[in-house]
PDB file of C-alpha atoms in Angstrom:
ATOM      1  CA  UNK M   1      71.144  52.292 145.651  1.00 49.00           C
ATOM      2  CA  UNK M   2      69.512  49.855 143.088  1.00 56.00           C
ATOM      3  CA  UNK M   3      70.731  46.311 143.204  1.00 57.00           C
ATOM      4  CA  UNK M   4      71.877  47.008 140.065  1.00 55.00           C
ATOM      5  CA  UNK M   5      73.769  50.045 141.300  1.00 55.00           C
ATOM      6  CA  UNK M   6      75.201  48.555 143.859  1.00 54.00           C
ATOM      7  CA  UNK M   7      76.354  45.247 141.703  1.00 54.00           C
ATOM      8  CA  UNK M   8      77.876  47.748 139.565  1.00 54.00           C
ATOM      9  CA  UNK M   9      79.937  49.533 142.306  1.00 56.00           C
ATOM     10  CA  UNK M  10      81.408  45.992 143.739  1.00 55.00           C
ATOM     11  CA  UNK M  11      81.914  44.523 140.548  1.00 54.00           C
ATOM     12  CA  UNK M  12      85.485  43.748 140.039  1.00 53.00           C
ATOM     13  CA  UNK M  13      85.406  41.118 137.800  1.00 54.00           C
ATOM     14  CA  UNK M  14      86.602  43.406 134.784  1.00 51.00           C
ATOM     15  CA  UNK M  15      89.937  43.208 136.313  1.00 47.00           C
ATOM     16  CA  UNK M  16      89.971  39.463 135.917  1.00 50.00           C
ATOM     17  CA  UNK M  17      90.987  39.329 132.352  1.00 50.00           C
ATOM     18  CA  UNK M  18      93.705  42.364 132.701  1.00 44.00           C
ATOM     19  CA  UNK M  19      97.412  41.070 131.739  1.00 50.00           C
ATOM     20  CA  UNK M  20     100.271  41.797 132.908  1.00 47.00           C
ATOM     21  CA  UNK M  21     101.956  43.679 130.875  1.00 48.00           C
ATOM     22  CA  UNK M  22     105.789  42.501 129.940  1.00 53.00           C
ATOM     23  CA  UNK M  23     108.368  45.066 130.696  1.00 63.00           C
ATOM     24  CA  UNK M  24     110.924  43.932 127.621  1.00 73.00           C
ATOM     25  CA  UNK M  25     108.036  44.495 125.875  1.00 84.00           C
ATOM     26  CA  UNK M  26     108.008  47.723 123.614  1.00 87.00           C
ATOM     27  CA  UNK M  27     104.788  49.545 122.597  1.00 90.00           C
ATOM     28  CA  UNK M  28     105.438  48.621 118.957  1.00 91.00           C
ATOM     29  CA  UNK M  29     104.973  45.413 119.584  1.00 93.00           C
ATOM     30  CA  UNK M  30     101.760  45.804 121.926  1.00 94.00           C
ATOM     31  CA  UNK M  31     100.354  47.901 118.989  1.00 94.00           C
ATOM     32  CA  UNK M  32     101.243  45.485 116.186  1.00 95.00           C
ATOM     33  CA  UNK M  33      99.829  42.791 118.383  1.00 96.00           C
ATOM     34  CA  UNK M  34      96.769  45.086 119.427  1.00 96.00           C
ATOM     35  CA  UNK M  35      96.284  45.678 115.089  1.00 96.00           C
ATOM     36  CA  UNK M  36      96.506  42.291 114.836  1.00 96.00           C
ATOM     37  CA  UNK M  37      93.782  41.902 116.578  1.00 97.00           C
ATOM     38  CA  UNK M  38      91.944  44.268 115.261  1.00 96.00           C
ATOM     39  CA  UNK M  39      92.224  42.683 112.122  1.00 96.00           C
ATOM     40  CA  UNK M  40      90.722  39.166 113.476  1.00 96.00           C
ATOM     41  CA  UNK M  41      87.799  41.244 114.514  1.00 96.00           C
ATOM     42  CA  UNK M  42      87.820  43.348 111.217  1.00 96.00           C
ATOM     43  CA  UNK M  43      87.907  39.578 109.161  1.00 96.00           C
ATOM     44  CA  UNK M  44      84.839  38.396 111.025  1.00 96.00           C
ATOM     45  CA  UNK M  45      82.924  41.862 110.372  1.00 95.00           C
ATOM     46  CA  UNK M  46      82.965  42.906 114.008  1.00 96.00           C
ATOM     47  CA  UNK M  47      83.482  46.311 113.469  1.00 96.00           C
ATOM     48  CA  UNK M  48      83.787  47.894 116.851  1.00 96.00           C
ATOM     49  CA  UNK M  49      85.266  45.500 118.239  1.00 96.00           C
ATOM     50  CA  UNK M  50      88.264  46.074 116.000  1.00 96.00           C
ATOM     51  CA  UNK M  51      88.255  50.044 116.230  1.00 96.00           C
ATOM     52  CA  UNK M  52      88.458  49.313 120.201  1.00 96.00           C
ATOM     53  CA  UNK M  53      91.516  47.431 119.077  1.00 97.00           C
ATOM     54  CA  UNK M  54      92.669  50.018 116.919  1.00 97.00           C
ATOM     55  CA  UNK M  55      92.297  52.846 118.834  1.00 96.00           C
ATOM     56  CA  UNK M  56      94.132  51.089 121.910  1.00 96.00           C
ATOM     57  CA  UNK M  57      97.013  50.476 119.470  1.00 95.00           C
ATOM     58  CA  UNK M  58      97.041  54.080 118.643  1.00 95.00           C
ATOM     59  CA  UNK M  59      96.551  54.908 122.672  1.00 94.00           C
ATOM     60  CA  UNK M  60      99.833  52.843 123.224  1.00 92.00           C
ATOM     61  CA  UNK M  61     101.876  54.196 120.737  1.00 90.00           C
ATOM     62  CA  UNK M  62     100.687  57.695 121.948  1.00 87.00           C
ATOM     63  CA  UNK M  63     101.313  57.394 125.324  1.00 85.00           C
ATOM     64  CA  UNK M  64     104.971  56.305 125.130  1.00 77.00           C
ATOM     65  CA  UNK M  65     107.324  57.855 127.385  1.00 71.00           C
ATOM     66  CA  UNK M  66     109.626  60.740 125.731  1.00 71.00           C
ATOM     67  CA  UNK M  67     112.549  58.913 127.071  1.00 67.00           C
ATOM     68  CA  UNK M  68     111.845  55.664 125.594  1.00 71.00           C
ATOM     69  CA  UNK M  69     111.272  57.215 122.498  1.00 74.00           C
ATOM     70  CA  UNK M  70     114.277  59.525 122.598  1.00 78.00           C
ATOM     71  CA  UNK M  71     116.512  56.441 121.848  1.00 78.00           C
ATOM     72  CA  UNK M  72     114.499  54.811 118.468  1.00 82.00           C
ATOM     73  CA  UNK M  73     116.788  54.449 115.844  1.00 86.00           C
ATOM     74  CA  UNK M  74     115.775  56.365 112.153  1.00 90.00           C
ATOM     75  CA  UNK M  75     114.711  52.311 111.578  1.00 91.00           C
ATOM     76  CA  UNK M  76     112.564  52.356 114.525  1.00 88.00           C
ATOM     77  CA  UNK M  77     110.795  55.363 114.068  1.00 89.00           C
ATOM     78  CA  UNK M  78     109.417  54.724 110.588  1.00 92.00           C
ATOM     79  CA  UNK M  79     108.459  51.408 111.915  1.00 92.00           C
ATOM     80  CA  UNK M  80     106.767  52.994 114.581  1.00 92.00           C
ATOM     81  CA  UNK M  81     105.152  55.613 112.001  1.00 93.00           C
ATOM     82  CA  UNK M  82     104.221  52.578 109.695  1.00 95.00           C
ATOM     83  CA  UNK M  83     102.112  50.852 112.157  1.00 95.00           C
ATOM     84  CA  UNK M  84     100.480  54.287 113.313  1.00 96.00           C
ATOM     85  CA  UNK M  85      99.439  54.792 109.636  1.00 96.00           C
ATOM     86  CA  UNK M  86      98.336  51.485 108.830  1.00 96.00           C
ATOM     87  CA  UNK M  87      96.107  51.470 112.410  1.00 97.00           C
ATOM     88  CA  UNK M  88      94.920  54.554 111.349  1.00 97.00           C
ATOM     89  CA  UNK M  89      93.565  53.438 107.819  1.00 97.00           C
ATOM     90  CA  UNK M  90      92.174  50.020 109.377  1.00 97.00           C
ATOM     91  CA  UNK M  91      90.289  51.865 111.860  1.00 97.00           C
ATOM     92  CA  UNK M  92      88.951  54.485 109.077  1.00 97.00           C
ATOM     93  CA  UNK M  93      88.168  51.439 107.065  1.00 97.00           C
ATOM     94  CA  UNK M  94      85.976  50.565 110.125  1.00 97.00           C
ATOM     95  CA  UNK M  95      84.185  54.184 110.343  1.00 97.00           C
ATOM     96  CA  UNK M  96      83.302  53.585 106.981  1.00 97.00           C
ATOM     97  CA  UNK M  97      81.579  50.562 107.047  1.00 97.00           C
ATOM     98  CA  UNK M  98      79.632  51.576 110.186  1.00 97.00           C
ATOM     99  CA  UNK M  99      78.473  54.433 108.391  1.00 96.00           C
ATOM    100  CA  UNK M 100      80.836  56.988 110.727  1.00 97.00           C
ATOM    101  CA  UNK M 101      82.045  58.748 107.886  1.00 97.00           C
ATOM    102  CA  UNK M 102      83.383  61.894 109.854  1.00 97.00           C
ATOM    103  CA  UNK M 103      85.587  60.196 111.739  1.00 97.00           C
ATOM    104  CA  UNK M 104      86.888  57.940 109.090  1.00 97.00           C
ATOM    105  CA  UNK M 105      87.795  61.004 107.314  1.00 97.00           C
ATOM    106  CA  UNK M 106      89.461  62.311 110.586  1.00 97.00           C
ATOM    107  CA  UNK M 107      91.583  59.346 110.501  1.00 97.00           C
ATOM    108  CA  UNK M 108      92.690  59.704 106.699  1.00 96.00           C
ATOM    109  CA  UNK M 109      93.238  63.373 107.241  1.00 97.00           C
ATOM    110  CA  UNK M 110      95.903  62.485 109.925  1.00 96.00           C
ATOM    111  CA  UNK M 111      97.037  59.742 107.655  1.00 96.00           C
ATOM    112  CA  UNK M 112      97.490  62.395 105.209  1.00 96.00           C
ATOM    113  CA  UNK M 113      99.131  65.086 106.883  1.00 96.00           C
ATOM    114  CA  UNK M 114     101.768  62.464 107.843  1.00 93.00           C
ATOM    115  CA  UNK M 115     102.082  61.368 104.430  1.00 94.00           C
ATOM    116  CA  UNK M 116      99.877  62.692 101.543  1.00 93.00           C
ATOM    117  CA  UNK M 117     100.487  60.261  98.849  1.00 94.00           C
ATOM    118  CA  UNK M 118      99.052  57.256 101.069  1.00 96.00           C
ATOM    119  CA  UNK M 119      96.737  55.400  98.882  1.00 96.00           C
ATOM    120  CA  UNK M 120      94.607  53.890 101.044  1.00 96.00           C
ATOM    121  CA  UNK M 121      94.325  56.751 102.772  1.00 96.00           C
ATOM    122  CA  UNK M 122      93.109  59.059  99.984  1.00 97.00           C
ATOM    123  CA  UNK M 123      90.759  56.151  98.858  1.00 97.00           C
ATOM    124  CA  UNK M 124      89.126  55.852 101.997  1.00 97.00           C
ATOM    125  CA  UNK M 125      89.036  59.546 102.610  1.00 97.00           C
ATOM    126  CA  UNK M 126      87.497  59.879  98.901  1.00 97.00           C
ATOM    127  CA  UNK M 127      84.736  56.988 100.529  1.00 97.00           C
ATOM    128  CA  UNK M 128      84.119  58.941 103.593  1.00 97.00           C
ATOM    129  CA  UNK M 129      83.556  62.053 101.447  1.00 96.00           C
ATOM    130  CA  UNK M 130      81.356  60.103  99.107  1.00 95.00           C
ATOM    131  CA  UNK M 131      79.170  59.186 102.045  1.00 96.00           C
ATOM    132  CA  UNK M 132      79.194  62.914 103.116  1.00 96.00           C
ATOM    133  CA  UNK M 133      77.464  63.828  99.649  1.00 94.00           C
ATOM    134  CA  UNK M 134      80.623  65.918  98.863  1.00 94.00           C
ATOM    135  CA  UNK M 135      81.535  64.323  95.563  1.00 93.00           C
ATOM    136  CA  UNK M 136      83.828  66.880  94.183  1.00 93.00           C
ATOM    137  CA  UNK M 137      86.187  66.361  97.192  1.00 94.00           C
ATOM    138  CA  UNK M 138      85.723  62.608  96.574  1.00 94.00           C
ATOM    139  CA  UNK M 139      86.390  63.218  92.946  1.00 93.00           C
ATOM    140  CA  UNK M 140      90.065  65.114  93.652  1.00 94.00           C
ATOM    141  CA  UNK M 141      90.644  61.867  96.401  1.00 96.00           C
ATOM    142  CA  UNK M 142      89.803  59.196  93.901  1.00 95.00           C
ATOM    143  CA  UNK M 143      91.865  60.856  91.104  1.00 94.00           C
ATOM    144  CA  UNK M 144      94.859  61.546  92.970  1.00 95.00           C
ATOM    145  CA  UNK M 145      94.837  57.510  93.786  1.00 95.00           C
ATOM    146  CA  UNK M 146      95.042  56.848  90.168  1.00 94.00           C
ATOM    147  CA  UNK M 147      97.749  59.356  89.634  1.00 94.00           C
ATOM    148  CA  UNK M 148      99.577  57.568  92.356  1.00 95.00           C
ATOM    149  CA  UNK M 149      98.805  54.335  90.863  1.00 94.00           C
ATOM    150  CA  UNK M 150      97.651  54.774  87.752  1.00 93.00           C
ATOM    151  CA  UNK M 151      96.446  50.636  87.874  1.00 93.00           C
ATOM    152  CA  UNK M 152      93.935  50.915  90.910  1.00 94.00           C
ATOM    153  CA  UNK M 153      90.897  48.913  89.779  1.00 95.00           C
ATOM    154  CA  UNK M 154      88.719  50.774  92.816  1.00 95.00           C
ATOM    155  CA  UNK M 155      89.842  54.170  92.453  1.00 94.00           C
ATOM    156  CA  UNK M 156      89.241  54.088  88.345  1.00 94.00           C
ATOM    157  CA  UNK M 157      85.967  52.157  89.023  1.00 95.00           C
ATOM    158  CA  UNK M 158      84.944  55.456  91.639  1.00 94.00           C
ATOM    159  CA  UNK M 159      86.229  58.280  89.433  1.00 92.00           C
ATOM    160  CA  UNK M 160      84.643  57.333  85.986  1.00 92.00           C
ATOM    161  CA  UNK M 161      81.437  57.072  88.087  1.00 90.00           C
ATOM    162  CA  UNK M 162      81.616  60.685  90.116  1.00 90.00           C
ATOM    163  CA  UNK M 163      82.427  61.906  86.455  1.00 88.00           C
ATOM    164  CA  UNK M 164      79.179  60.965  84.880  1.00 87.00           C
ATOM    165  CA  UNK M 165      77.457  62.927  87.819  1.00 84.00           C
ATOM    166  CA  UNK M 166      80.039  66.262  88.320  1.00 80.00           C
ATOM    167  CA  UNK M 167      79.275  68.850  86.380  1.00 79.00           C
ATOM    168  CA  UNK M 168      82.592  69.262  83.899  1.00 79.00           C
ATOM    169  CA  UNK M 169      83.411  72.598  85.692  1.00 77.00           C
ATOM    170  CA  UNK M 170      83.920  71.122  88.760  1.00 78.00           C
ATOM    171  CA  UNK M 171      86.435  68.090  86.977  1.00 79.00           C
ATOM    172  CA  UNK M 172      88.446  70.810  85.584  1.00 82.00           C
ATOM    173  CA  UNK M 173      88.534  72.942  88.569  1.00 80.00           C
ATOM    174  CA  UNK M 174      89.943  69.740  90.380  1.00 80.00           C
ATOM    175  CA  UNK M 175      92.276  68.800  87.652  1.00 79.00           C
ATOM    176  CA  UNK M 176      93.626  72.462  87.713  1.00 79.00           C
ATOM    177  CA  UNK M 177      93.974  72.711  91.548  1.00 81.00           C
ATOM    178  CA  UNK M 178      96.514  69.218  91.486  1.00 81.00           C
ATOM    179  CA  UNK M 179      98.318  70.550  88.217  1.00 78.00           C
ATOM    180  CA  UNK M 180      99.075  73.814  90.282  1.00 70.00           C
TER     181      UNK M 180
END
């Protein structure tokens, strides 16, 4: 082997900075901790560094054990469901601004199916699809934003834009499709 190869094989020092983990500690609070991180990372533009974050918060949450989730109170539950979403639009927030628009829109589509009326989710989503060159899909994101919140600065600023550039066909088809 290399000397690099074999450096690599002895190298334990990764295990150094590994914490013990609490055991009155629940996974809700190592996620909300974990996003909270995240979020440092997000504030000083490190990108990556805060979907790692992210996506370990998500890991925990995921890999609870059925019994110790068997128990959650209703309260509990959509706590645990609130952080989930949230992660998930922080880290799509992320995808987006390092131009990984596919799986920014992967996260917003879970967001989505989970709840479908999650603003940040649809505006993010509307971003990603923006990004993809598939305006008209970014159009019906955008507009359903404002018809959630009819006073969203970003979402008006995004849809009178995509509406000088959509043919008025493809407005009403969108229009029609939510009215039905």
């Amino acid at each position: 082997l290399t000397k690099l190869g074999q450096r690599a094989q002895t190298d334990y020092t990764k295990f150094d900075r590994v914490e013990d983990v609490p055991e009155n500690e629940t996974a809700l609070e190592i996620a909300l901790k974990l996003k909270a991180e995240g979020n440092n990372k997000f504030k000083t533009t490190d990108f990556k560094g805060a979907i790692s974050h992210y996506s370990e918060a998500l890991n925990t949450l995921g890999n609870e054990s059925v019994s110790a989730t068997k128990d959650l109170t209703e309260q509990q539950k959509q706590d645990r469901s609130n952080c989930k979403l949230a992660v998930l639009s922080n880290r799509a927030a992320c995808y987006n601004n390092i131009r990984e628009y596919k799986k920014a829109k992967e996260d917003c589509d879970t967001i989505l199916k989970d709840d479908e009326e999650h603003i940040k989710g649809l505006y993010r989503r509307g971003e990603a699809f923006l990004n993809l060159n598939d305006e008209v899909k970014a159009y019906k994101d955008f507009y359903n934003c404002l018809l959630i919140d009819k006073k969203n600065k970003q979402a008006l600023k995004k849809v009178k834009l995509l509406r000088k550039s959509l043919h008025k066909r493809s407005i009403q088809s969108v229009h029609d499709g939510i009215e039905a």
